[in-house]
Amino acid sequence: NAGVTQTPKFRILKIGQSMTLQCTQDMNHNYMYWYRQDPGMGLKLIYYSVGAGITDKGEVPNGYNVSRSTTEDFPLRLELAAPSQTSVYFCASSPRLAAYEQYFGPGTRLTVT
Amino acid sequence: DQQVKQNSPSLSVQEGRISILNCDYTNSMFDYFLWYKKYPAEGPTFLISISSIKDKNEDGRFTVFLNKSAKHLSLHIVPSQPGDSAVYFCAANGGAGNMLTFGGGTRLMVKP
């Protein structure tokens, strides 16, 4: 099983550009999450979804948007990229809401210059 | 305000010895704790967890201890192996929104 896949692995953006980070899971999990990890910091939750058509903000949602049209896909959209969005982004999924183990993708390393 | 803290950014241990990774939390609403392991260029993977109704959970070489009065948990790895070299994240659940709150991670290096 592929589990959680993310594309691209790396990306360099110029300030003000936009992009979409893709996330797909094949485990039929209802719950999906987007995190960012800054150096020396833990993972911070950006957005999460409890099922197709339902999303909600996490701890650090500003500058991002998400959509969930299918169970499998949970893309993260960056509008007007800023240097503060330079980070590693992880997508995760779980069969239950947050309380138990989550399955993570390999991450996308984003640099905004 | 960091609700979950891992105060040691790195730890170096000799192969075969015990590794002890520590985690402190401030939110008394947390009732479930997890440890994740992360290798470079990979996503975190779940390692072991513990409910607040227990004070110890063991899985092979990995044991997690929870001291609720001190709001402290620790991960023991015995014996440590070079393949255990990774970043370990402590996470807690049960606060606002029922989401996971992560610590900053501890990089463990196990020397052969």
XYZ file of N, CA and C in Angstrom, chain A residues 33 35 37 40-43 45 48 90 97-107, chain B residues 2 32 34 36 38 41-46 89 93 97-100 102-105:
126
model
N -5.073 15.681 7.734
C -4.477 16.837 8.411
C -3.334 17.397 7.571
N 0.138 19.659 8.427
C 1.023 20.241 9.431
C 2.174 20.960 8.727
N 6.300 22.002 9.768
C 7.355 21.837 10.763
C 8.470 22.806 10.464
N 13.591 22.947 14.608
C 13.600 22.944 16.069
C 12.234 23.026 16.707
N 11.224 23.055 15.881
C 9.862 23.173 16.406
C 9.100 21.889 16.121
N 8.062 21.692 16.895
C 7.186 20.565 16.633
C 6.292 20.837 15.446
N 5.482 19.848 15.112
C 4.541 20.009 14.021
C 3.369 20.869 14.488
N -0.470 22.261 13.459
C -1.605 21.918 12.609
C -2.104 23.152 11.862
N -7.484 20.740 9.078
C -7.827 19.334 9.108
C -9.201 19.136 8.489
N 3.748 18.496 6.094
C 3.370 17.090 6.183
C 1.857 16.956 6.142
N -10.447 10.607 14.858
C -10.053 12.004 14.992
C -8.938 12.154 16.005
N -7.763 12.413 15.515
C -6.601 12.924 16.255
C -6.110 12.066 17.404
N -6.981 11.452 18.146
C -6.571 10.894 19.429
C -5.555 9.786 19.297
N -5.562 9.094 18.197
C -4.709 7.945 18.072
C -3.707 8.159 16.955
N -3.036 7.115 16.562
C -1.935 7.316 15.643
C -2.400 7.858 14.298
N -1.574 8.744 13.786
C -1.789 9.293 12.470
C -0.703 8.767 11.538
N -1.053 8.659 10.268
C -0.129 8.159 9.256
C 0.315 9.337 8.399
N 1.613 9.543 8.352
C 2.158 10.730 7.703
C 2.720 10.424 6.320
N 2.619 11.428 5.432
C 3.322 11.383 4.166
C 4.779 11.777 4.360
N 5.577 11.722 3.289
C 7.020 11.992 3.397
C 7.369 13.466 3.490
N 6.416 14.343 3.239
C 6.669 15.765 3.387
C 7.002 16.472 2.085
N 4.268 26.988 24.581
C 4.403 25.585 24.217
C 3.786 24.715 25.294
N -3.952 11.570 26.538
C -3.378 10.504 25.721
C -2.101 11.041 25.112
N 1.575 10.229 22.799
C 2.153 9.388 21.759
C 3.603 9.789 21.515
N 6.392 9.651 18.336
C 6.619 9.428 16.926
C 8.120 9.470 16.675
N 11.068 9.947 13.574
C 11.195 10.508 12.240
C 12.630 10.379 11.737
N 14.090 13.039 5.689
C 13.378 12.963 4.413
C 12.183 12.008 4.443
N 11.729 11.657 5.634
C 10.525 10.838 5.763
C 9.544 11.505 6.708
N 8.286 11.082 6.646
C 7.314 11.572 7.606
C 7.451 10.850 8.936
N 6.922 11.448 10.003
C 6.943 10.760 11.305
C 6.151 9.456 11.248
N 6.600 8.469 12.020
C 5.863 7.213 12.147
C 5.566 6.965 13.617
N 4.394 6.457 13.866
C 3.961 6.184 15.228
C 4.840 5.117 15.873
N 9.501 12.662 18.446
C 8.538 13.680 18.846
C 7.575 13.102 19.865
N -2.756 14.555 23.330
C -4.120 14.771 22.856
C -5.052 14.998 24.041
N -10.129 21.318 20.955
C -10.272 20.827 19.591
C -9.892 19.379 19.407
N -9.449 18.717 20.463
C -9.110 17.298 20.393
C -8.039 17.018 19.349
N -7.118 17.942 19.146
C -6.043 17.758 18.191
C -4.761 17.354 18.924
N -3.812 16.835 18.138
C -2.516 16.500 18.696
C -1.666 17.760 18.828
N 2.310 18.746 19.459
C 3.621 18.115 19.374
C 4.672 18.913 20.124
N 5.637 18.194 20.678
C 6.843 18.817 21.188
C 7.801 19.101 20.044
N 8.909 19.782 20.366
C 9.853 20.207 19.343
C 10.777 19.108 18.822
N 10.792 17.962 19.483
C 11.607 16.849 19.019
C 12.952 16.761 19.713
